[in-house]
Coordinates of C-alpha atoms in Angstrom, one line a residue:
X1 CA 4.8 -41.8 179.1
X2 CA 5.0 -43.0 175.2
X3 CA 7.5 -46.0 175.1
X4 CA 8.7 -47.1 172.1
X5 CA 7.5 -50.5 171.4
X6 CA 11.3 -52.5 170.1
X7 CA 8.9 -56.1 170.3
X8 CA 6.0 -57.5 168.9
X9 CA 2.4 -57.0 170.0
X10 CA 1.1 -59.6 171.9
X11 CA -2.3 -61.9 172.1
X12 CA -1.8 -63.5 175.3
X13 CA -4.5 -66.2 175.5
X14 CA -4.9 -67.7 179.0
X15 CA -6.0 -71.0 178.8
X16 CA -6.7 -72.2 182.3
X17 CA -4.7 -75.7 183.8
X18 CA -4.6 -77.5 179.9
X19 CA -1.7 -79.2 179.8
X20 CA 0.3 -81.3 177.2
X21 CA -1.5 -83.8 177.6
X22 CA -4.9 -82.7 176.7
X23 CA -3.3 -80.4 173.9
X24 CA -0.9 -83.6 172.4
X25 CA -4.6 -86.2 173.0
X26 CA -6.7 -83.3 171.1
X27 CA -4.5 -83.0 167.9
X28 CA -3.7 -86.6 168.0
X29 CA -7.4 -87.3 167.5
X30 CA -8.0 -84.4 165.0
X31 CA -5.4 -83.9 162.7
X32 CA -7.1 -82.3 160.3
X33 CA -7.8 -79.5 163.4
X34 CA -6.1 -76.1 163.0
X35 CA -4.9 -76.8 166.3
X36 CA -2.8 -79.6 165.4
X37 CA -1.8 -78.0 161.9
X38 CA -0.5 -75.2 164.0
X39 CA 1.0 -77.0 166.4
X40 CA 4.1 -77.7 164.6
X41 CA 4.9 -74.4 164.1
X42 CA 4.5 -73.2 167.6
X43 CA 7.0 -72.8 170.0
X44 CA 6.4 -75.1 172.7
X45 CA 7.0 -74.9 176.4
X46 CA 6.2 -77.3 179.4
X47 CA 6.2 -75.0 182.3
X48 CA 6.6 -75.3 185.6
X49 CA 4.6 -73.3 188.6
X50 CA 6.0 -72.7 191.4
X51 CA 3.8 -72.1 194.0
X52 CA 3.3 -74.7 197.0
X53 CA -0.5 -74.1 196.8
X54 CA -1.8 -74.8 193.2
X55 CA -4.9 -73.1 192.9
X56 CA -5.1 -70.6 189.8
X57 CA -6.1 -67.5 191.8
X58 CA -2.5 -68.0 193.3
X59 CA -0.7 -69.5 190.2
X60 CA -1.7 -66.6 187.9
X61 CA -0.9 -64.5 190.6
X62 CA 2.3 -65.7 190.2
X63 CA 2.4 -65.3 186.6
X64 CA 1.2 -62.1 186.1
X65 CA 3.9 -60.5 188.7
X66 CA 6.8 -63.0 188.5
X67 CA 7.2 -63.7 191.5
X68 CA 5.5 -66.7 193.9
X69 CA 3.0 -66.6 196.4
X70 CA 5.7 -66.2 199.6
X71 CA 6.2 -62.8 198.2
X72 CA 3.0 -61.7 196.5
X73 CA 0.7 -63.1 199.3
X74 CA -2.3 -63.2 196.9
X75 CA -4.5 -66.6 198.4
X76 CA -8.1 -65.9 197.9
X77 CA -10.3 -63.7 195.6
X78 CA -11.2 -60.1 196.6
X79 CA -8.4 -59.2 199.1
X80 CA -7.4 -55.9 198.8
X81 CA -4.6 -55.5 196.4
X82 CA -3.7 -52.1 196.8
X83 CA -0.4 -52.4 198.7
X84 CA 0.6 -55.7 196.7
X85 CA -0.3 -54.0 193.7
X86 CA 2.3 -51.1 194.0
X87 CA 5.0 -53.8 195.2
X88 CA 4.7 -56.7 192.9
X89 CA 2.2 -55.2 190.0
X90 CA 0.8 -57.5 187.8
X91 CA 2.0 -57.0 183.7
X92 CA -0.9 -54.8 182.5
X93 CA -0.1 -52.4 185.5
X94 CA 3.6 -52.4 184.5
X95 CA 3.1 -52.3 180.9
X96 CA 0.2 -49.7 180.8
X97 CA 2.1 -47.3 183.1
X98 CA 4.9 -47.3 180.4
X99 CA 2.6 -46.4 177.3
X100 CA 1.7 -50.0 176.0
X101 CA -2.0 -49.8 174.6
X102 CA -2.7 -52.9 176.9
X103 CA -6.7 -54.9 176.9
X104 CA -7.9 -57.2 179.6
X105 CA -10.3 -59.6 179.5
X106 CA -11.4 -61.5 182.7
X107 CA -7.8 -62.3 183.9
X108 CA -7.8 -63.2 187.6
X109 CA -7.4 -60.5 189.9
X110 CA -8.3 -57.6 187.4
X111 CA -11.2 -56.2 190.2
X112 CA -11.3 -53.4 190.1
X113 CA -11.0 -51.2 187.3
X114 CA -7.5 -49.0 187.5
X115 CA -7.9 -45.4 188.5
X116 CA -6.1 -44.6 185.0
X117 CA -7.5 -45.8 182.0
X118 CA -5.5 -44.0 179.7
X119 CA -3.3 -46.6 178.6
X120 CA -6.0 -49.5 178.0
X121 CA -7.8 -50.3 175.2
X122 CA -10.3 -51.8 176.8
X123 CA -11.1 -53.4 180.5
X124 CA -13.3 -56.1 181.4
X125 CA -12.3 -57.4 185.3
X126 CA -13.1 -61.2 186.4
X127 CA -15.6 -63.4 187.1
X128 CA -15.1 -62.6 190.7
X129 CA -16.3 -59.1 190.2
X130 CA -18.5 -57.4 192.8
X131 CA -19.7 -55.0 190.1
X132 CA -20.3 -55.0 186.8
X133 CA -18.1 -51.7 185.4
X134 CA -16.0 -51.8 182.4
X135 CA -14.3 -50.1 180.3
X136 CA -15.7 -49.1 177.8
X137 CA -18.9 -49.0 179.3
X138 CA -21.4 -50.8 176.9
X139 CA -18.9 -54.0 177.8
X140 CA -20.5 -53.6 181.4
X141 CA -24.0 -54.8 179.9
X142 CA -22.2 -58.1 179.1
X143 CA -20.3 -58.1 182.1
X144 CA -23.8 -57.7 184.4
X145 CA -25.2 -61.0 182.7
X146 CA -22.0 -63.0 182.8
X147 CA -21.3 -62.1 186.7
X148 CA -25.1 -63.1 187.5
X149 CA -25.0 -66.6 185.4
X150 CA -21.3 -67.5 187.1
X151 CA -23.4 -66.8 190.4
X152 CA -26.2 -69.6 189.6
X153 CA -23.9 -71.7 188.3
X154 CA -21.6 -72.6 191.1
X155 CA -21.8 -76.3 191.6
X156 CA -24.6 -77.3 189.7
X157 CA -25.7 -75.4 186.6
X158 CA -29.0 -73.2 186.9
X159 CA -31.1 -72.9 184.0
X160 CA -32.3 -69.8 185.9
X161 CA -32.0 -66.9 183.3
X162 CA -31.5 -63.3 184.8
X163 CA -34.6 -61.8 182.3
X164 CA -33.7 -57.9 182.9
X165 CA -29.7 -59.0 182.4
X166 CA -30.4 -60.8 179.6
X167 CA -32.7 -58.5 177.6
X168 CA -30.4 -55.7 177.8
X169 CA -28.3 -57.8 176.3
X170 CA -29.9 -58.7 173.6
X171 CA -30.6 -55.3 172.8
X172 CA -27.1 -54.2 172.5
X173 CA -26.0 -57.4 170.5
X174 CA -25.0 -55.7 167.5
X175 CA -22.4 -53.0 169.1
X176 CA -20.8 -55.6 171.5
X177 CA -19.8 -57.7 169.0
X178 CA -21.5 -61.1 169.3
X179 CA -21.7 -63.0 166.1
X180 CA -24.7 -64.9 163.9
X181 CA -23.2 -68.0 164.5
X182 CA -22.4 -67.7 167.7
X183 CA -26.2 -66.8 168.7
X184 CA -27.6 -69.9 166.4
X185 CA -24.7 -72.3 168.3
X186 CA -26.0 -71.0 171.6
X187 CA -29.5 -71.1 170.4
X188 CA -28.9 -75.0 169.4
X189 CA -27.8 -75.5 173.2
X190 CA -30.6 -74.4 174.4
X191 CA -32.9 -77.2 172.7
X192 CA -30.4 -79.7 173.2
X193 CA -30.8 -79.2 177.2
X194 CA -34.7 -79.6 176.2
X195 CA -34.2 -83.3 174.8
X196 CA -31.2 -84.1 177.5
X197 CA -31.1 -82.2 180.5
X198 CA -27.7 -83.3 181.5
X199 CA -26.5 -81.6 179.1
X200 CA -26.8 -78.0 180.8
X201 CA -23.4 -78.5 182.2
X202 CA -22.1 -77.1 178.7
X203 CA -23.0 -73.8 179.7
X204 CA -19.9 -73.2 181.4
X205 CA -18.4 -73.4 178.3
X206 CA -20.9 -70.8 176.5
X207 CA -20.2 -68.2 178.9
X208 CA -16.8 -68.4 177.4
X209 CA -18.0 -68.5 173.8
X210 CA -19.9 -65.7 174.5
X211 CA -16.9 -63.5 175.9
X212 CA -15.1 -64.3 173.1
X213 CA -16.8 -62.8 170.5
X214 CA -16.9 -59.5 172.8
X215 CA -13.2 -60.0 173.3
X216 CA -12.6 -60.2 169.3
X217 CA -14.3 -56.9 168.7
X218 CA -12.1 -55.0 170.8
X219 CA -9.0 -56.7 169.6
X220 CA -9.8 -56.2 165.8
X221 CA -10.9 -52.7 166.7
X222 CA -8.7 -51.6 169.2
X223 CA -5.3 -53.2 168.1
X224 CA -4.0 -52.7 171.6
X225 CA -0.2 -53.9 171.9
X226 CA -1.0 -56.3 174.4
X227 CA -4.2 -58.3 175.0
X228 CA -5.3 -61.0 177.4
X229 CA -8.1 -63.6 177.8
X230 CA -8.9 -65.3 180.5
X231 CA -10.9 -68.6 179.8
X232 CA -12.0 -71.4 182.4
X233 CA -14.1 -73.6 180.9
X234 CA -11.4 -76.5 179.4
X235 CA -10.4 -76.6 183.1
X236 CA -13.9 -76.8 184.4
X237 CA -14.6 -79.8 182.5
X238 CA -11.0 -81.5 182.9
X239 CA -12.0 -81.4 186.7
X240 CA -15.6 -82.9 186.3
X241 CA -14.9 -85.6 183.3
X242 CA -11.2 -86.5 183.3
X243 CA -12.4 -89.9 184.5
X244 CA -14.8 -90.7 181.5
X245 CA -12.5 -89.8 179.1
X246 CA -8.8 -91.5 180.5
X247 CA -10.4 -94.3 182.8
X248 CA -7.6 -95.9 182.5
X249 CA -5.8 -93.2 184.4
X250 CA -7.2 -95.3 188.0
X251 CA -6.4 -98.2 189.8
X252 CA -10.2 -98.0 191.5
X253 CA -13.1 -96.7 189.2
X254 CA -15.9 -95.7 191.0
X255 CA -18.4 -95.0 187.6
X256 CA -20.6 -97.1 185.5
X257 CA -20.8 -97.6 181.8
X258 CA -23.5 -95.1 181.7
X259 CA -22.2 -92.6 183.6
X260 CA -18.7 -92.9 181.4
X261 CA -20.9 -93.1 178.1
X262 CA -22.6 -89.5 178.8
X263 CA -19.6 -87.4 179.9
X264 CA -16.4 -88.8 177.8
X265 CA -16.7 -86.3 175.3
X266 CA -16.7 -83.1 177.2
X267 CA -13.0 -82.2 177.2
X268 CA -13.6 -82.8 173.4
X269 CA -16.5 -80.8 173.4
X270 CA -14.6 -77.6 175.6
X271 CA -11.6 -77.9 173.5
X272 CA -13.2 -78.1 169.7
X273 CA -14.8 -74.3 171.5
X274 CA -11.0 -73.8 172.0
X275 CA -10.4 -74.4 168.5
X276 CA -12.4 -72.0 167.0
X277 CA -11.0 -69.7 169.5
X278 CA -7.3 -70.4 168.5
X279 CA -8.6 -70.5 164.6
X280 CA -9.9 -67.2 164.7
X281 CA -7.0 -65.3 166.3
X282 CA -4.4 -67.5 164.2
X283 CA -6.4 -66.4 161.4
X284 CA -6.2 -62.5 163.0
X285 CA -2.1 -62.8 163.8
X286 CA -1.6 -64.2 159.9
X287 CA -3.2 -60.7 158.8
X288 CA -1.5 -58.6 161.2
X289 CA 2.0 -60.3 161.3
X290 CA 3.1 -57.5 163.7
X291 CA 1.0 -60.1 166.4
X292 CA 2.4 -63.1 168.0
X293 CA -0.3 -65.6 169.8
X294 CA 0.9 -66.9 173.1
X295 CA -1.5 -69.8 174.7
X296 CA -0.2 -69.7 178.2
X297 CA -1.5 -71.7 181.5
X298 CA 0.2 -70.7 184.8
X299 CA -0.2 -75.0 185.6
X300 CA -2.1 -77.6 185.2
X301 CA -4.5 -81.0 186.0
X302 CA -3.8 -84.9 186.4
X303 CA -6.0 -87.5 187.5
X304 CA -6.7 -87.7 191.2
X305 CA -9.7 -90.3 192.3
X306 CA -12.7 -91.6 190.0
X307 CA -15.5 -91.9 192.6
X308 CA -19.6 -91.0 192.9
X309 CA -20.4 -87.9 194.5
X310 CA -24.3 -87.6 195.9
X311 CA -23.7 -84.5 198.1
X312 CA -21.9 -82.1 199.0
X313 CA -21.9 -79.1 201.6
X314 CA -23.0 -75.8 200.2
X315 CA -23.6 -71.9 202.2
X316 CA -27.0 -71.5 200.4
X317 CA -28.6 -69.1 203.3
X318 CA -25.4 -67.3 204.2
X319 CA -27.6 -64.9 206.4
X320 CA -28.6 -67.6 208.7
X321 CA -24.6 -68.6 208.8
X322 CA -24.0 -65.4 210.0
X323 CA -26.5 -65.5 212.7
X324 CA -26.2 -68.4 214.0
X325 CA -22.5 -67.0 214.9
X326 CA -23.6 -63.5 216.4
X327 CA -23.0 -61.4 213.9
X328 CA -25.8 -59.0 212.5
X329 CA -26.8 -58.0 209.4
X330 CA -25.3 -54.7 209.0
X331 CA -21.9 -56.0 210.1
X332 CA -20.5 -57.9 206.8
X333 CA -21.5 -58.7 203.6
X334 CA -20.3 -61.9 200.9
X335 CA -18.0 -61.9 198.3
X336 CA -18.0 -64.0 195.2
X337 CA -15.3 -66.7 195.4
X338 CA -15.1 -70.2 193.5
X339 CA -17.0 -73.1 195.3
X340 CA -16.5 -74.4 197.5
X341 CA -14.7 -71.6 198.7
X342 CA -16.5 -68.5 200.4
X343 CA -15.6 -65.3 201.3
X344 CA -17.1 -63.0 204.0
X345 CA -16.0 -59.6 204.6
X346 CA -17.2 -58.3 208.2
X347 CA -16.6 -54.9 209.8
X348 CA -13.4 -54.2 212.2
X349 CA -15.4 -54.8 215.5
X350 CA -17.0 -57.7 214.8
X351 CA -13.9 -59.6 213.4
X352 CA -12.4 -61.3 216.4
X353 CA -15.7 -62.2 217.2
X354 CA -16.1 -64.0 214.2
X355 CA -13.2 -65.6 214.2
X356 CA -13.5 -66.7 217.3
X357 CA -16.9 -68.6 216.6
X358 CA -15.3 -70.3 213.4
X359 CA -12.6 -71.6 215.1
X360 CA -15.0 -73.3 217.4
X361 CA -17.4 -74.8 214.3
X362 CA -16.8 -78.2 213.4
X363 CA -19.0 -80.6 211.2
X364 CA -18.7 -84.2 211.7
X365 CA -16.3 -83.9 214.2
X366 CA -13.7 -81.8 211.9
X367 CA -13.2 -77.9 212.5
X368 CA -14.2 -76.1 209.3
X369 CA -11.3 -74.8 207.4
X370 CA -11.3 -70.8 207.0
X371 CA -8.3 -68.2 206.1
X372 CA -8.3 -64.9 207.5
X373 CA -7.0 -62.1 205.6
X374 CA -6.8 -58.4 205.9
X375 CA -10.0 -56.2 206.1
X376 CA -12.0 -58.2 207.4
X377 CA -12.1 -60.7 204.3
X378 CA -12.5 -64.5 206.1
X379 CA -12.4 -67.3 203.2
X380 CA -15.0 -70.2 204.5
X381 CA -14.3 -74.3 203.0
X382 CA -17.4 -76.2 202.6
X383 CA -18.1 -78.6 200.2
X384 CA -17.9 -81.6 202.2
X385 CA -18.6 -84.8 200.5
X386 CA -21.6 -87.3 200.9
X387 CA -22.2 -86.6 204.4
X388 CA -24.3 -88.9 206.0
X389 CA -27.7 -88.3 205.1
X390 CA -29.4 -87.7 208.7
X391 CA -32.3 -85.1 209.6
X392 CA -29.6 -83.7 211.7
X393 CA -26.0 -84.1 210.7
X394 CA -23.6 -83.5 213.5
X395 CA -22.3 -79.9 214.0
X396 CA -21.1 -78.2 216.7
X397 CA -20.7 -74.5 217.8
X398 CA -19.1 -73.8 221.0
X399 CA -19.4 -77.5 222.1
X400 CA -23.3 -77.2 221.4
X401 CA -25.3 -79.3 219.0
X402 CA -26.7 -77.5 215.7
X403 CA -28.3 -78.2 212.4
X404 CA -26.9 -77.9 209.4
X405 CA -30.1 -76.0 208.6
X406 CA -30.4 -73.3 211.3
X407 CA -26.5 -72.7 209.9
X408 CA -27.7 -72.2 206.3
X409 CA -25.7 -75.1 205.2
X410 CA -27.5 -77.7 202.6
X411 CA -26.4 -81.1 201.3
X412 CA -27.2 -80.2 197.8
X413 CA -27.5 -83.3 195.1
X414 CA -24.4 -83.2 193.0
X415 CA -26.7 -83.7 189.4
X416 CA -23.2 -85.1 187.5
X417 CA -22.4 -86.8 190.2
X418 CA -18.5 -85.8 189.9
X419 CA -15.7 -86.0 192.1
X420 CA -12.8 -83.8 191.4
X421 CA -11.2 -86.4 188.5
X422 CA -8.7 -84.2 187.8
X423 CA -6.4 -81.4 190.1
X424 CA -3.6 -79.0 190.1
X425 CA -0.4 -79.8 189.2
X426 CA 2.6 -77.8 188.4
X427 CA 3.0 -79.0 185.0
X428 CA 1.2 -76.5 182.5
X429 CA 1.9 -75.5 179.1
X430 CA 3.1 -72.4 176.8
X431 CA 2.5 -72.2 173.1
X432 CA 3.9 -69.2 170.9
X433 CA 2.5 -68.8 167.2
X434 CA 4.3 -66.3 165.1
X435 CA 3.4 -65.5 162.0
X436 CA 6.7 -64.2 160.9
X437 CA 8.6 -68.1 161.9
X438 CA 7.3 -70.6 159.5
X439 CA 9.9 -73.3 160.4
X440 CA 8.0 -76.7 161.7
X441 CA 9.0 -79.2 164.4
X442 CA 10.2 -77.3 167.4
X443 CA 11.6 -78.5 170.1
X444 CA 9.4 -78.7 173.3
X445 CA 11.2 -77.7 176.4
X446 CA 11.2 -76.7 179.8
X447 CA 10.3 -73.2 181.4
X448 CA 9.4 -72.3 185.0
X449 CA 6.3 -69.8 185.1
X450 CA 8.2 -67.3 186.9
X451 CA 10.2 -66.4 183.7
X452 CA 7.1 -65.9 181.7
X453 CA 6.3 -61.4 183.1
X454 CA 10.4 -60.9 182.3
X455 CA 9.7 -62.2 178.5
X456 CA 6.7 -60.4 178.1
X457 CA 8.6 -57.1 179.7
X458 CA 11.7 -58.0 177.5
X459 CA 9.5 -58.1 174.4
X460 CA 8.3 -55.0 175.0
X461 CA 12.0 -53.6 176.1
X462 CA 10.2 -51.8 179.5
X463 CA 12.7 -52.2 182.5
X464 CA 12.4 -55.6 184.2
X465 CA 11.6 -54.7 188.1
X466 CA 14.8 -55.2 190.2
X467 CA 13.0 -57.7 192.4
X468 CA 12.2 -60.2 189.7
X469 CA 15.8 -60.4 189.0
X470 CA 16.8 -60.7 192.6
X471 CA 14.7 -63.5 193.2
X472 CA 16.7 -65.2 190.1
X473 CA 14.1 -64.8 188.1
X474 CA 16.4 -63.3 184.8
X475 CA 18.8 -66.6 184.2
X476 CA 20.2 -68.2 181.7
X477 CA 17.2 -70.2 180.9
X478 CA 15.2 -67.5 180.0
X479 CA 18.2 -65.7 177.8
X480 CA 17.8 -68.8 175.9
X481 CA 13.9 -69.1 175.3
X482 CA 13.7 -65.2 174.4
X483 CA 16.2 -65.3 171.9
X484 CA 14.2 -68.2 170.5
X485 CA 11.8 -66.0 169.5
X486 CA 13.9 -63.2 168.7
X487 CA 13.4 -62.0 165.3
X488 CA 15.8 -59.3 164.4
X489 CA 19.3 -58.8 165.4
X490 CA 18.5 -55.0 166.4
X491 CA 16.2 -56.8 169.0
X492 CA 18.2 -59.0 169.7
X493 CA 21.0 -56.4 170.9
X494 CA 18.4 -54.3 172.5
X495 CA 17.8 -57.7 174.6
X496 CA 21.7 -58.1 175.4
X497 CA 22.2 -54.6 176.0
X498 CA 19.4 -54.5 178.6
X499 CA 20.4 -58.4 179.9
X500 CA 24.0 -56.5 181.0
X501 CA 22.3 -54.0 183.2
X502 CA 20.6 -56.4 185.5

């Protein structure tokens, strides 16, 4: 089906949990930045998730499909979306299917590839992959080394390098799109780790540097109508370093002077990356004024406790887990999740079974947490902190005593020694850079997450789904943010016209 696009294309950049108040602290401190040049002249939106579980596997659920977590039922990485997919579809489905050119690029939930490819300009699925397939395929090389360094790098970063992973990638630099400067910045990162180790933790942020110049290839060459990007890393290191750089954000700090002195520039560090991002597609949107830019997250983080962490639980030997509770080896397999989250996937017969023996595991005298979902998926919680350190720490499995060893379970050294500073909360942030508006000094106002798919469907004039607007989705509110951004009155009639039908 070719639909006639009424709206403007669309760069939607998902910037994972930043809120206002890293965005207003970064363009405080650097004026001269293009982020806070821009700023100004972006509309600007506090928004508000709506889920009762913030985590962003369920909050970009949300956003993606307008409509929460109660309805979707998306909770954990790798369940099988096939029947929630043809009830609530997430906005590339829906806008592919009605002749958008659409791109992807590591958004949550975007494993695996669609059947029908015909309306994508490219494809590259999440983090959270199983496999590495794209679309088109050379993007897979890339896709192979980034799924096998997120893998390594759960907790603590490895400075493991997969060799065969990585040489193909370097042989196919030129025609994925990665950029001399990007290769001599990552190159400099490498020799800084040499003369201060600690430093490795910046490599979550170069996966994302990396992506990005992949990402900006298709985009330029491409020129689908609607793009996204999914990036983690500003969120990785709010979680990690909040406390070093707003100290002042606790009534009891746990960290030393030195400990503070090493880490309080790391949210700088993640979002001056962030700036060259935004920089580069401003820069693209100002020569192809057709483009809006819209710098979305579906929530966002606050300061929770400032306090050492030494240990903390981690499934290295997940064959031993499985065991030690009865269940053989040809009877399930493990899924990539985000730590300290696991997920297990084990065959029909053996899943009662199964969860049967977790519900009867407890560590220190608390049952472990675990969700089970359909197909056999079982997400497993470790990560418990600074357990005491013992030969045998206390665990039980049907009332008898075992090690944490014989269950493949290892108090691992935490190298940063970070707590989680910084969690979820539901206040996140929307930004909207058009080209065509040069007016300065807009207002900053409020706008629940749930209203974000109907814009995006509205900009595009494709039908909004009749169960957004029955779950009150299409009000007022969002009438008045859209024709904010409204730039012609044909549009803006075409918007009225279709308001009057729902």
């Amino acid at each position: 089906m070719n639909q006639k696009i009424l709206g403007r294309k669309i760069i939607f950049f998902e910037l994972n949990e930043v809120p206002f108040r890293i965005i207003d602290y970064y363009t405080q401190k650097y004026p001269n930045s293009a982020l806070a040049q821009k700023l100004p002249q972006c509309y600007q939106y506090e928004t508000h998730a709506v889920d009762s579980i913030l985590s962003p596997w369920i909050t970009w659920a949300t956003l993606h499909r307008g409509v929460d977590a109660t309805h979707h039922g998306i909770y954990h990485f790798n369940q099988n979306l096939t029947k929630i997919n043809q009830k609530f579809p997430p906005l590339e489905q829906i806008l592919s299917s009605n002749g958008i050119k659409t791109g992807v690029f590591g958004s949550l939930h975007s494993y695996p590839l669609p059947d029908n490819l015909d309306n994508y300009s490219f494809y590259v699925p999440d983090s959270f992959a199983t496999n590495s397939q794209c679309f088109p395929e050379n993007l897979s090389i890339f896709q192979e080394f980034n799924l096998l360094m997120a893998r390594n790098s759960s907790r603590n970063i490895s400075t493991k390098v997969p060799v065969e992973a990585t040489l193909n990638l370097l042989a196919h630099l030129p025609q994925l799109g990665l950029r001399i400067p990007t290769l001599i910045d990552t190159a400099k990162q490498l020799l800084t780790e040499q003369l201060k180790p600690y430093r490795k933790n910046r490599r979550r942020t170069y996966q994302a540097v990396l992506a990005f110049d992949l990402f900006l290839k298709q985009l330029k060459s491409t020129q689908p109508d609607f793009a996204t990007f999914f990036t983690n890393h500003v969120a990785s290191s709010m979680h990690r370093y909040w406390a070093a750089l707003f100290p002042q954000d606790y009534q009891n700090f746990g960290y030393n002077d030195e400990w503070v002195s090493r880490y309080d520039g790391e949210i700088d560090f993640a979002m001056s990356k962030f700036e060259k991002f935004f920089t580069q597609l401003v820069r693209f949107v100002d020569n192809h004024p057709e483009y809006t830019l819209w710098i979305a997250s579906s929530m966002g983080q606050s300061a929770t406790t400032a306090w050492m962490v030494k240990t903390q639980l981690n499934l290295t030997h997940s064959e031993k887990f499985m065991s030690a509770l009865g269940i053989p080896d040809d009877a399930w397999y493990q899924t990539p999740a985000m730590f300290p989250e696991f997920g297990i996937v084990v065959k029909e017969q053996w899943v009662e079974e199964f969860g049967n023996s977790l519900s009867q595991l407890s560590i220190e005298r608390r049952l472990i947490e675990f969700a089970q979902k359909e197909d056999g998926l079982f997400a497993l919680i470790f990560g418990q902190v600074n357990l005491p350190q013992k030969k045998v720490t206390t665990a039980l499995l049907k009332g008898r005593l075992i090690s944490l060893e014989k269950l493949g379970l290892e108090n691992i050294s935490i190298e940063d020694e970070t707590n989680t500073n910084a969690y979820h909360v539901n206040s996140g942030s929307l930004l909207i850079y058009d080209p065509q508006d040069t007016s300065i000094n807009k207002n900053r106002k409020q706008l629940s997450c749930l209203e974000i798919a109907p814009m995006l469907l509205q900009n595009f004039s494709v039908k909004i789904p009749e169960y957004m607007s029955l779950l009150g989705n299409i009000n007022n509110n969002s009438n008045r943010v859209y024709k904010d951004m409204l730039t012609t009155d044909l549009i803006h009639n075409q918007y009225i016209n279709l308001k009057s039908k729902i």
